[in-house]
PDB file of C-alpha atoms in Angstrom:
ATOM      1  CA  MET A   3      -0.099   0.082  -0.189  1.00 66.00           C
ATOM      2  CA  ARG A   4       2.905   2.537   1.064  1.00 70.00           C
ATOM      3  CA  LYS A   5       4.533   1.627  -2.396  1.00 77.00           C
ATOM      4  CA  PHE A   6       1.307   2.749  -4.555  1.00 81.00           C
ATOM      5  CA  ILE A   7       0.731   5.469  -2.396  1.00 79.00           C
ATOM      6  CA  LEU A   8       4.031   6.759  -3.106  1.00 74.00           C
ATOM      7  CA  TYR A   9       3.863   5.733  -6.948  1.00 80.00           C
ATOM      8  CA  ILE A  10       0.767   7.916  -7.214  1.00 83.00           C
ATOM      9  CA  LEU A  11       2.593  10.836  -5.489  1.00 80.00           C
ATOM     10  CA  TYR A  12       5.385  10.614  -7.970  1.00 83.00           C
ATOM     11  CA  PHE A  13       3.450  10.919 -10.254  1.00 83.00           C
ATOM     12  CA  LEU A  14       1.232  13.949  -9.153  1.00 81.00           C
ATOM     13  CA  LEU A  15       4.889  15.769  -8.542  1.00 80.00           C
ATOM     14  CA  THR A  16       5.833  14.828 -12.121  1.00 86.00           C
ATOM     15  CA  TYR A  17       2.790  16.113 -13.443  1.00 83.00           C
ATOM     16  CA  ASP A  18       3.026  19.189 -11.222  1.00 81.00           C
ATOM     17  CA  ILE A  19       6.461  19.845 -12.287  1.00 83.00           C
ATOM     18  CA  PHE A  20       5.309  19.812 -16.093  1.00 82.00           C
ATOM     19  CA  HIS A  21       2.256  21.949 -15.723  1.00 76.00           C
ATOM     20  CA  LEU A  22       4.592  24.773 -13.873  1.00 74.00           C
ATOM     21  CA  ILE A  23       7.099  24.169 -16.512  1.00 79.00           C
ATOM     22  CA  TYR A  24       4.692  24.530 -19.116  1.00 77.00           C
ATOM     23  CA  ARG A  25       2.838  27.669 -17.857  1.00 74.00           C
ATOM     24  CA  ILE A  26       6.194  29.210 -17.798  1.00 73.00           C
ATOM     25  CA  LEU A  27       7.742  28.584 -20.505  1.00 72.00           C
ATOM     26  CA  VAL A  28       4.646  28.196 -22.648  1.00 72.00           C
ATOM     27  CA  GLN A  29       1.945  30.118 -22.131  1.00 69.00           C
ATOM     28  CA  TYR A  30       4.261  33.025 -20.327  1.00 67.00           C
ATOM     29  CA  ASN A  31       1.469  33.295 -17.665  1.00 64.00           C
ATOM     30  CA  LEU A  32       2.719  33.780 -14.302  1.00 63.00           C
ATOM     31  CA  ALA A  33      -0.712  34.781 -12.603  1.00 63.00           C
ATOM     32  CA  ASN A  34      -1.753  32.374 -10.079  1.00 61.00           C
ATOM     33  CA  LEU A  35       1.610  30.275 -10.402  1.00 66.00           C
ATOM     34  CA  GLY A  36       1.649  30.651  -6.834  1.00 69.00           C
ATOM     35  CA  TYR A  37      -0.727  27.485  -6.774  1.00 68.00           C
ATOM     36  CA  ASP A  38       1.554  25.344  -8.671  1.00 70.00           C
ATOM     37  CA  VAL A  39       4.355  26.092  -7.048  1.00 78.00           C
ATOM     38  CA  PHE A  40       2.431  24.834  -3.805  1.00 79.00           C
ATOM     39  CA  SER A  41       1.433  21.981  -5.931  1.00 81.00           C
ATOM     40  CA  VAL A  42       4.911  20.745  -6.398  1.00 80.00           C
ATOM     41  CA  ILE A  43       5.678  21.604  -2.659  1.00 84.00           C
ATOM     42  CA  ARG A  44       2.571  20.081  -1.419  1.00 83.00           C
ATOM     43  CA  ASP A  45       3.422  16.864  -3.438  1.00 82.00           C
ATOM     44  CA  LEU A  46       7.548  16.916  -1.811  1.00 84.00           C
ATOM     45  CA  ILE A  47       6.433  17.108   1.610  1.00 85.00           C
ATOM     46  CA  LEU A  48       4.137  14.233   1.099  1.00 82.00           C
ATOM     47  CA  ILE A  49       6.796  12.319  -0.190  1.00 80.00           C
ATOM     48  CA  TRP A  50       8.821  13.069   2.136  1.00 80.00           C
ATOM     49  CA  LEU A  51       6.570  12.001   4.945  1.00 79.00           C
ATOM     50  CA  ILE A  52       5.671   8.955   3.939  1.00 77.00           C
ATOM     51  CA  ILE A  53       9.269   7.613   3.492  1.00 77.00           C
ATOM     52  CA  LYS A  54      10.088   9.056   6.515  1.00 75.00           C
ATOM     53  CA  LEU A  55       7.465   7.122   8.366  1.00 73.00           C
ATOM     54  CA  LYS A  56       8.836   4.002   9.832  1.00 63.00           C
ATOM     55  CA  ARG A  57       7.281   0.706   9.059  1.00 60.00           C
ATOM     56  CA  PRO A  58       6.629  -1.503  12.121  1.00 56.00           C
ATOM     57  CA  LYS A  59       9.849  -3.854  12.699  1.00 60.00           C
ATOM     58  CA  LYS A  60       9.615  -7.266  12.138  1.00 59.00           C
ATOM     59  CA  LYS A  61       9.199  -8.988  14.958  1.00 63.00           C
ATOM     60  CA  LEU A  62      12.766 -10.732  16.059  1.00 63.00           C
ATOM     61  CA  ILE A  63      12.651 -14.569  16.131  1.00 70.00           C
ATOM     62  CA  LYS A  64      15.719 -16.055  15.138  1.00 82.00           C
ATOM     63  CA  PHE A  65      19.423 -15.866  16.469  1.00 85.00           C
ATOM     64  CA  GLU A  66      20.652 -13.861  13.670  1.00 87.00           C
ATOM     65  CA  HIS A  67      18.141 -11.513  13.789  1.00 86.00           C
ATOM     66  CA  PHE A  68      18.849 -10.456  17.220  1.00 87.00           C
ATOM     67  CA  HIS A  69      22.627 -10.887  16.476  1.00 89.00           C
ATOM     68  CA  ARG A  70      22.498  -8.821  13.590  1.00 90.00           C
ATOM     69  CA  GLU A  71      20.267  -6.316  15.429  1.00 90.00           C
ATOM     70  CA  ALA A  72      22.265  -5.747  18.475  1.00 93.00           C
ATOM     71  CA  PHE A  73      25.835  -5.322  16.239  1.00 93.00           C
ATOM     72  CA  ASN A  74      23.812  -2.809  14.312  1.00 93.00           C
ATOM     73  CA  ALA A  75      22.677  -0.979  17.596  1.00 94.00           C
ATOM     74  CA  ASP A  76      26.412  -1.203  18.507  1.00 94.00           C
ATOM     75  CA  GLU A  77      27.492   0.486  15.378  1.00 94.00           C
ATOM     76  CA  ARG A  78      25.110   3.234  15.772  1.00 93.00           C
ATOM     77  CA  LYS A  79      26.666   3.779  19.631  1.00 93.00           C
ATOM     78  CA  GLU A  80      23.182   2.307  20.887  1.00 94.00           C
ATOM     79  CA  TYR A  81      24.965   0.381  23.801  1.00 95.00           C
ATOM     80  CA  GLU A  82      21.825   0.036  25.930  1.00 95.00           C
ATOM     81  CA  LYS A  83      19.870  -1.119  23.243  1.00 95.00           C
ATOM     82  CA  ALA A  84      22.461  -3.691  21.993  1.00 95.00           C
ATOM     83  CA  LEU A  85      22.368  -4.919  25.283  1.00 95.00           C
ATOM     84  CA  GLN A  86      18.873  -5.480  25.463  1.00 95.00           C
ATOM     85  CA  ILE A  87      18.367  -6.919  22.243  1.00 93.00           C
ATOM     86  CA  ARG A  88      20.978  -9.362  23.264  1.00 93.00           C
ATOM     87  CA  GLU A  89      19.218 -10.317  26.218  1.00 94.00           C
ATOM     88  CA  GLU A  90      15.903 -11.062  24.514  1.00 91.00           C
ATOM     89  CA  GLY A  91      17.521 -13.146  22.152  1.00 91.00           C
ATOM     90  CA  LEU A  92      18.958 -15.258  25.026  1.00 92.00           C
ATOM     91  CA  LYS A  93      15.307 -15.950  26.216  1.00 91.00           C
ATOM     92  CA  LEU A  94      14.795 -18.120  22.729  1.00 88.00           C
ATOM     93  CA  ILE A  95      15.091 -21.658  23.718  1.00 88.00           C
ATOM     94  CA  THR A  96      16.080 -22.737  20.525  1.00 87.00           C
ATOM     95  CA  LEU A  97      19.428 -21.572  20.963  1.00 88.00           C
ATOM     96  CA  ASN A  98      22.330 -23.941  21.397  1.00 91.00           C
ATOM     97  CA  ASN A  99      25.215 -23.588  23.805  1.00 91.00           C
ATOM     98  CA  LEU A 100      27.249 -21.586  21.167  1.00 91.00           C
ATOM     99  CA  LYS A 101      25.030 -19.010  19.776  1.00 91.00           C
ATOM    100  CA  ARG A 102      24.006 -18.445  23.537  1.00 93.00           C
ATOM    101  CA  ALA A 103      27.819 -17.901  24.237  1.00 93.00           C
ATOM    102  CA  GLU A 104      27.849 -15.720  21.082  1.00 93.00           C
ATOM    103  CA  LEU A 105      25.135 -13.480  22.629  1.00 94.00           C
ATOM    104  CA  TYR A 106      26.982 -13.395  26.242  1.00 95.00           C
ATOM    105  CA  PHE A 107      30.638 -12.593  24.543  1.00 95.00           C
ATOM    106  CA  GLY A 108      28.560  -9.767  22.240  1.00 95.00           C
ATOM    107  CA  ASN A 109      27.151  -8.341  25.545  1.00 96.00           C
ATOM    108  CA  GLY A 110      30.540  -8.402  27.473  1.00 95.00           C
ATOM    109  CA  GLY A 111      32.125  -6.993  24.158  1.00 94.00           C
ATOM    110  CA  THR A 112      29.601  -3.921  24.868  1.00 96.00           C
ATOM    111  CA  TYR A 113      30.427  -3.701  28.361  1.00 96.00           C
ATOM    112  CA  LEU A 114      34.128  -3.908  27.275  1.00 94.00           C
ATOM    113  CA  TYR A 115      34.049  -0.938  25.027  1.00 93.00           C
ATOM    114  CA  LEU A 116      31.881   1.350  27.785  1.00 95.00           C
ATOM    115  CA  ASN A 117      35.375   0.275  30.247  1.00 95.00           C
ATOM    116  CA  ASP A 118      32.302  -1.796  32.636  1.00 96.00           C
ATOM    117  CA  TYR A 119      35.214  -4.736  33.377  1.00 96.00           C
ATOM    118  CA  GLU A 120      33.074  -6.154  36.098  1.00 96.00           C
ATOM    119  CA  ASN A 121      29.958  -6.340  33.736  1.00 96.00           C
ATOM    120  CA  ALA A 122      32.312  -7.550  30.581  1.00 96.00           C
ATOM    121  CA  THR A 123      34.149 -10.689  32.923  1.00 96.00           C
ATOM    122  CA  HIS A 124      30.602 -11.442  33.635  1.00 96.00           C
ATOM    123  CA  TYR A 125      29.177 -11.990  30.444  1.00 96.00           C
ATOM    124  CA  PHE A 126      32.781 -13.286  29.311  1.00 96.00           C
ATOM    125  CA  ASP A 127      32.385 -16.053  32.068  1.00 96.00           C
ATOM    126  CA  LYS A 128      29.088 -17.021  30.918  1.00 96.00           C
ATOM    127  CA  ALA A 129      30.146 -17.185  27.549  1.00 94.00           C
ATOM    128  CA  PHE A 130      33.084 -19.505  28.009  1.00 94.00           C
ATOM    129  CA  GLU A 131      31.547 -21.490  30.298  1.00 94.00           C
ATOM    130  CA  LEU A 132      28.804 -22.252  27.784  1.00 92.00           C
ATOM    131  CA  ALA A 133      31.642 -23.195  24.879  1.00 91.00           C
ATOM    132  CA  LYS A 134      34.054 -25.131  27.013  1.00 89.00           C
ATOM    133  CA  GLN A 135      33.076 -28.237  24.781  1.00 88.00           C
ATOM    134  CA  GLU A 136      32.965 -26.127  21.721  1.00 88.00           C
ATOM    135  CA  LYS A 137      35.475 -26.019  19.035  1.00 89.00           C
ATOM    136  CA  ILE A 138      35.564 -22.115  19.148  1.00 89.00           C
ATOM    137  CA  PRO A 139      37.911 -20.282  16.425  1.00 90.00           C
ATOM    138  CA  TYR A 140      40.491 -17.990  17.566  1.00 92.00           C
ATOM    139  CA  ASP A 141      40.052 -14.306  17.505  1.00 91.00           C
ATOM    140  CA  ASP A 142      42.719 -11.629  18.046  1.00 91.00           C
ATOM    141  CA  GLN A 143      39.516  -9.884  20.580  1.00 92.00           C
ATOM    142  CA  TYR A 144      40.867 -12.590  23.545  1.00 93.00           C
ATOM    143  CA  VAL A 145      43.944 -10.728  24.136  1.00 92.00           C
ATOM    144  CA  LYS A 146      41.316  -7.728  25.229  1.00 94.00           C
ATOM    145  CA  VAL A 147      38.623 -10.117  26.908  1.00 94.00           C
ATOM    146  CA  ILE A 148      42.320 -11.390  28.965  1.00 93.00           C
ATOM    147  CA  GLU A 149      42.943  -7.606  29.504  1.00 94.00           C
ATOM    148  CA  SER A 150      39.407  -7.235  30.999  1.00 94.00           C
ATOM    149  CA  TYR A 151      40.034  -9.555  33.449  1.00 94.00           C
ATOM    150  CA  VAL A 152      42.739  -8.003  34.964  1.00 93.00           C
ATOM    151  CA  LYS A 153      41.237  -4.601  34.846  1.00 94.00           C
ATOM    152  CA  ALA A 154      38.664  -6.249  36.629  1.00 95.00           C
ATOM    153  CA  ASN A 155      41.188  -7.153  39.481  1.00 94.00           C
ATOM    154  CA  ARG A 156      40.635 -10.672  38.293  1.00 93.00           C
ATOM    155  CA  LYS A 157      44.121 -11.764  37.327  1.00 92.00           C
ATOM    156  CA  ASN A 158      43.869 -15.329  38.669  1.00 92.00           C
ATOM    157  CA  ASP A 159      40.687 -15.805  36.289  1.00 94.00           C
ATOM    158  CA  ALA A 160      42.795 -14.338  33.400  1.00 93.00           C
ATOM    159  CA  LEU A 161      45.136 -16.847  33.698  1.00 92.00           C
ATOM    160  CA  HIS A 162      42.801 -19.402  34.263  1.00 93.00           C
ATOM    161  CA  LEU A 163      41.475 -18.174  30.771  1.00 93.00           C
ATOM    162  CA  VAL A 164      44.608 -18.459  28.966  1.00 92.00           C
ATOM    163  CA  GLU A 165      45.435 -21.718  29.918  1.00 92.00           C
ATOM    164  CA  GLU A 166      41.860 -22.867  29.124  1.00 93.00           C
ATOM    165  CA  LEU A 167      42.356 -20.803  25.596  1.00 93.00           C
ATOM    166  CA  LEU A 168      45.897 -22.324  25.133  1.00 92.00           C
ATOM    167  CA  LYS A 169      44.342 -26.382  25.358  1.00 92.00           C
ATOM    168  CA  ARG A 170      42.718 -25.315  22.326  1.00 92.00           C
ATOM    169  CA  GLN A 171      45.554 -25.297  20.104  1.00 91.00           C
ATOM    170  CA  SER A 172      44.959 -29.076  19.684  1.00 90.00           C
ATOM    171  CA  TYR A 173      42.393 -28.241  17.040  1.00 91.00           C
ATOM    172  CA  ASN A 174      43.734 -24.354  15.881  1.00 91.00           C
ATOM    173  CA  LYS A 175      46.834 -23.351  16.271  1.00 93.00           C
ATOM    174  CA  LYS A 176      46.112 -19.671  16.227  1.00 93.00           C
ATOM    175  CA  PHE A 177      45.450 -19.981  20.004  1.00 92.00           C
ATOM    176  CA  LYS A 178      49.255 -20.500  20.559  1.00 92.00           C
ATOM    177  CA  LYS A 179      49.458 -16.479  19.879  1.00 92.00           C
ATOM    178  CA  LEU A 180      48.242 -16.835  23.526  1.00 91.00           C
ATOM    179  CA  GLU A 181      51.226 -18.122  25.041  1.00 92.00           C
ATOM    180  CA  PRO A 182      53.253 -14.686  25.959  1.00 92.00           C
ATOM    181  CA  ILE A 183      50.075 -13.230  27.689  1.00 88.00           C
ATOM    182  CA  ARG A 184      50.568 -16.621  29.359  1.00 86.00           C
ATOM    183  CA  ASP A 185      54.119 -15.991  30.221  1.00 87.00           C
ATOM    184  CA  ARG A 186      53.378 -12.150  31.024  1.00 85.00           C
ATOM    185  CA  PHE A 187      51.350 -13.533  34.046  1.00 77.00           C
ATOM    186  CA  LEU A 188      53.492 -15.721  35.563  1.00 73.00           C
ATOM    187  CA  MET A 189      56.543 -13.471  35.680  1.00 69.00           C
TER     188      MET A 189
END
């Protein structure tokens, strides 16, 4: 319905513009020109209003919807909204442990960006606990995650996390990159 109305308004706008040009160039009639200008402006305003009216958003029902919407909210710096979206997503009963861990990890990352290390590590704990048996890929962000534990005065937990991640070298050699961090903790 919205597209149909927009097509009609585009047609009316085109007609009004051609009518205005015709009166100026062909008829040389500048009398009552205000009505034609008003028609063009009216059409432009109506088109703008209809485009700006937001359609009701589709209800988020899948992990991918929640993940994408939360990521987009983070990109727009709407951090509270991103946290809310992920919390809603965590209520889905269809989530497996890896997807649930990814939502927890996303909330931890948002809190990490906000320098709220206590909440960040809380969500990272939940994420890593759920993904304990899963084969997760290596990510360079793990360094920042480990540093967040240190900043939250949880150095022992940071060391334990590094040890757990280093065990994952059995299926992904990239986890070996975390050895210098472990060595730094042991000094």
